[in-house]
Amino acid sequence: MSTPPADPASLSPPPPSSGPRVRMVPPGEDRERLVCPDCSYIAYENPKIVVGAVVTDQEDRFLLCRRAIQPRKGFWTLPAGYMELSETTEQGAAREAMEEAGARIAIDALLAVYNIPRISQVQMIYRARLSDPAIAAGPESLEVGMFPWKDIPWDELAFPSVVWALHEWRDRREQTGFAPGTNPPPPVEGL
């Protein structure tokens, strides 16, 4: 039995006269939110969680991806991206490494948690090793490469948090059971 086609009107967004559309401070809140004046539904806007990893191989070379997308297209970054629904942060970091670099990784530890309030992000960066030496650029990467520390393209790194995470890896290289790193002390470029 075939399913009838969906009514095109049911697929379109609600008209601007329904749903959360009024900015106000709801009772019991301390900041403006989008609220539906008809039913009092509050549309909360929360920070995005970015997950990723500083991935190394047996020679302590670092996996970097040259971005094929904005922002910072053409610059190098760690394999990282937005966490998806119904996954752990570790699963998200492993998925991003596979999507961006075709890399299978083994996560060792949570390396750092960075707060980037100006763009409403929390970044959770793991320390990981390549499980398989095969890597390949995914759709969001122009190219991928393994870089020894001395050859990292420092002037071509996409974001301050990439620099922070690489230095965090170096500072914690031989450590186990450590507390994750955090943002460098102010003033910090990019916040």
GROMACS .gro file of C-alpha atoms in nm:
model
  191
    1MET     CA    1   0.000   0.000   0.000
    2SER     CA    2   0.145   0.334  -0.099
    3THR     CA    3   0.154   0.630   0.131
    4PRO     CA    4  -0.022   0.939   0.003
    5PRO     CA    5   0.208   1.234  -0.067
    6ALA     CA    6   0.250   1.478   0.219
    7ASP     CA    7   0.044   1.794   0.208
    8PRO     CA    8   0.296   2.065   0.102
    9ALA     CA    9   0.142   2.307   0.354
   10SER     CA   10   0.231   2.068   0.641
   11LEU     CA   11   0.600   2.074   0.539
   12SER     CA   12   0.642   2.449   0.543
   13PRO     CA   13   0.749   2.643   0.853
   14PRO     CA   14   0.472   2.785   1.066
   15PRO     CA   15   0.359   3.134   0.978
   16PRO     CA   16   0.519   3.413   1.181
   17SER     CA   17   0.193   3.447   1.374
   18SER     CA   18   0.242   3.118   1.561
   19GLY     CA   19   0.502   2.956   1.787
   20PRO     CA   20   0.786   3.127   1.979
   21ARG     CA   21   0.802   3.476   1.831
   22VAL     CA   22   0.809   3.727   2.115
   23ARG     CA   23   1.136   3.817   2.289
   24MET     CA   24   1.075   3.859   2.660
   25VAL     CA   25   1.206   3.762   3.003
   26PRO     CA   26   0.982   3.469   3.107
   27PRO     CA   27   0.874   3.442   3.472
   28GLY     CA   28   1.152   3.287   3.680
   29GLU     CA   29   1.417   3.358   3.413
   30ASP     CA   30   1.691   3.620   3.410
   31ARG     CA   31   1.731   3.683   3.036
   32GLU     CA   32   1.531   3.734   2.722
   33ARG     CA   33   1.407   3.426   2.538
   34LEU     CA   34   1.181   3.362   2.240
   35VAL     CA   35   0.839   3.279   2.385
   36CYS     CA   36   0.509   3.176   2.229
   37PRO     CA   37   0.251   3.427   2.356
   38ASP     CA   38  -0.029   3.174   2.294
   39CYS     CA   39   0.099   2.875   2.495
   40SER     CA   40   0.404   3.019   2.684
   41TYR     CA   41   0.643   2.770   2.523
   42ILE     CA   42   1.004   2.891   2.563
   43ALA     CA   43   1.253   2.827   2.282
   44TYR     CA   44   1.582   2.796   2.466
   45GLU     CA   45   1.900   2.876   2.274
   46ASN     CA   46   2.197   2.690   2.417
   47PRO     CA   47   2.566   2.668   2.331
   48LYS     CA   48   2.683   2.419   2.071
   49ILE     CA   49   2.918   2.138   2.175
   50VAL     CA   50   3.215   2.079   1.947
   51VAL     CA   51   3.398   1.746   1.979
   52GLY     CA   52   3.733   1.657   1.830
   53ALA     CA   53   4.073   1.508   1.891
   54VAL     CA   54   4.444   1.568   1.876
   55VAL     CA   55   4.531   1.250   1.687
   56THR     CA   56   4.885   1.118   1.663
   57ASP     CA   57   5.047   0.814   1.507
   58GLN     CA   58   5.324   0.587   1.639
   59GLU     CA   59   5.584   0.849   1.540
   60ASP     CA   60   5.399   1.127   1.729
   61ARG     CA   61   5.302   1.299   1.405
   62PHE     CA   62   4.979   1.501   1.421
   63LEU     CA   63   4.673   1.450   1.202
   64LEU     CA   64   4.556   1.780   1.051
   65CYS     CA   65   4.283   1.854   0.799
   66ARG     CA   66   4.283   2.144   0.553
   67ARG     CA   67   3.930   2.286   0.569
   68ALA     CA   68   3.714   2.269   0.255
   69ILE     CA   69   3.437   2.473   0.418
   70GLN     CA   70   3.391   2.810   0.585
   71PRO     CA   71   3.482   2.944   0.828
   72ARG     CA   72   3.856   2.953   0.759
   73LYS     CA   73   3.843   2.751   0.437
   74GLY     CA   74   4.193   2.647   0.330
   75PHE     CA   75   4.337   2.658   0.683
   76TRP     CA   76   4.448   2.354   0.884
   77THR     CA   77   4.257   2.219   1.183
   78LEU     CA   78   4.209   1.917   1.403
   79PRO     CA   79   3.935   1.673   1.306
   80ALA     CA   80   3.643   1.822   1.500
   81GLY     CA   81   3.286   1.934   1.461
   82TYR     CA   82   2.945   1.962   1.620
   83MET     CA   83   2.823   1.679   1.838
   84GLU     CA   84   2.516   1.499   1.706
   85LEU     CA   85   2.207   1.391   1.897
   86SER     CA   86   2.220   1.048   2.065
   87GLU     CA   87   2.599   1.015   2.073
   88THR     CA   88   2.858   1.048   2.347
   89THR     CA   89   3.134   1.305   2.317
   90GLU     CA   90   3.382   1.022   2.252
   91GLN     CA   91   3.162   0.880   1.975
   92GLY     CA   92   3.133   1.228   1.825
   93ALA     CA   93   3.510   1.281   1.826
   94ALA     CA   94   3.565   0.942   1.661
   95ARG     CA   95   3.292   1.014   1.403
   96GLU     CA   96   3.445   1.354   1.317
   97ALA     CA   97   3.789   1.192   1.267
   98MET     CA   98   3.632   0.940   1.029
   99GLU     CA   99   3.422   1.199   0.843
  100GLU     CA  100   3.695   1.458   0.799
  101ALA     CA  101   4.005   1.240   0.766
  102GLY     CA  102   3.893   0.881   0.704
  103ALA     CA  103   4.074   0.809   1.031
  104ARG     CA  104   3.999   0.530   1.276
  105ILE     CA  105   4.110   0.646   1.618
  106ALA     CA  106   4.148   0.510   1.971
  107ILE     CA  107   4.067   0.776   2.230
  108ASP     CA  108   4.294   0.784   2.532
  109ALA     CA  109   4.175   1.076   2.746
  110LEU     CA  110   3.985   1.403   2.754
  111LEU     CA  111   4.264   1.649   2.679
  112ALA     CA  112   4.089   1.986   2.714
  113VAL     CA  113   3.758   2.169   2.749
  114TYR     CA  114   3.756   2.515   2.591
  115ASN     CA  115   3.487   2.778   2.636
  116ILE     CA  116   3.435   3.010   2.340
  117PRO     CA  117   3.150   3.238   2.457
  118ARG     CA  118   3.162   3.483   2.165
  119ILE     CA  119   3.038   3.204   1.934
  120SER     CA  120   2.847   3.010   2.203
  121GLN     CA  121   3.065   2.698   2.185
  122VAL     CA  122   3.207   2.450   2.432
  123GLN     CA  123   3.485   2.245   2.273
  124MET     CA  124   3.574   1.903   2.413
  125ILE     CA  125   3.903   1.785   2.266
  126TYR     CA  126   4.035   1.433   2.323
  127ARG     CA  127   4.381   1.281   2.298
  128ALA     CA  128   4.381   0.990   2.052
  129ARG     CA  129   4.600   0.760   1.845
  130LEU     CA  130   4.544   0.637   1.493
  131SER     CA  131   4.420   0.277   1.504
  132ASP     CA  132   4.496   0.233   1.135
  133PRO     CA  133   4.752   0.435   0.934
  134ALA     CA  134   4.509   0.489   0.643
  135ILE     CA  135   4.373   0.844   0.620
  136ALA     CA  136   4.189   1.026   0.342
  137ALA     CA  137   4.022   1.364   0.302
  138GLY     CA  138   3.648   1.360   0.361
  139PRO     CA  139   3.397   1.604   0.206
  140GLU     CA  140   3.481   1.881   0.456
  141SER     CA  141   3.858   1.854   0.399
  142LEU     CA  142   4.066   1.961   0.099
  143GLU     CA  143   4.349   1.737   0.217
  144VAL     CA  144   4.476   1.565   0.529
  145GLY     CA  145   4.828   1.506   0.651
  146MET     CA  146   5.046   1.379   0.932
  147PHE     CA  147   5.287   1.643   1.063
  148PRO     CA  148   5.583   1.615   1.298
  149TRP     CA  149   5.577   1.893   1.561
  150LYS     CA  150   5.845   2.096   1.380
  151ASP     CA  151   5.648   2.090   1.052
  152ILE     CA  152   5.304   2.188   1.185
  153PRO     CA  153   5.187   2.483   0.969
  154TRP     CA  154   5.146   2.713   1.272
  155ASP     CA  155   5.072   3.024   1.062
  156GLU     CA  156   4.800   2.837   0.874
  157LEU     CA  157   4.604   2.693   1.167
  158ALA     CA  158   4.236   2.780   1.151
  159PHE     CA  159   4.149   2.860   1.512
  160PRO     CA  160   4.320   2.958   1.839
  161SER     CA  161   4.179   2.647   2.008
  162VAL     CA  162   4.374   2.427   1.762
  163VAL     CA  163   4.696   2.590   1.883
  164TRP     CA  164   4.588   2.553   2.247
  165ALA     CA  165   4.504   2.183   2.202
  166LEU     CA  166   4.833   2.102   2.028
  167HIS     CA  167   5.028   2.268   2.311
  168GLU     CA  168   4.809   2.090   2.566
  169TRP     CA  169   4.899   1.759   2.401
  170ARG     CA  170   5.269   1.843   2.421
  171ASP     CA  171   5.241   1.949   2.787
  172ARG     CA  172   5.056   1.626   2.878
  173ARG     CA  173   5.231   1.389   2.639
  174GLU     CA  174   5.351   1.139   2.899
  175GLN     CA  175   5.077   1.198   3.159
  176THR     CA  176   4.786   0.974   3.249
  177GLY     CA  177   4.499   1.052   3.484
  178PHE     CA  178   4.523   1.430   3.442
  179ALA     CA  179   4.255   1.698   3.468
  180PRO     CA  180   4.161   1.835   3.124
  181GLY     CA  181   4.318   2.162   3.019
  182THR     CA  182   4.117   2.480   2.981
  183ASN     CA  183   4.140   2.815   2.804
  184PRO     CA  184   4.471   2.997   2.847
  185PRO     CA  185   4.456   3.288   3.091
  186PRO     CA  186   4.323   3.623   2.956
  187PRO     CA  187   4.374   3.812   2.743
  188VAL     CA  188   4.313   3.539   2.487
  189GLU     CA  189   4.285   3.603   2.115
  190GLY     CA  190   3.955   3.488   1.971
  191LEU     CA  191   3.728   3.518   2.275
   0.00000   0.00000   0.00000
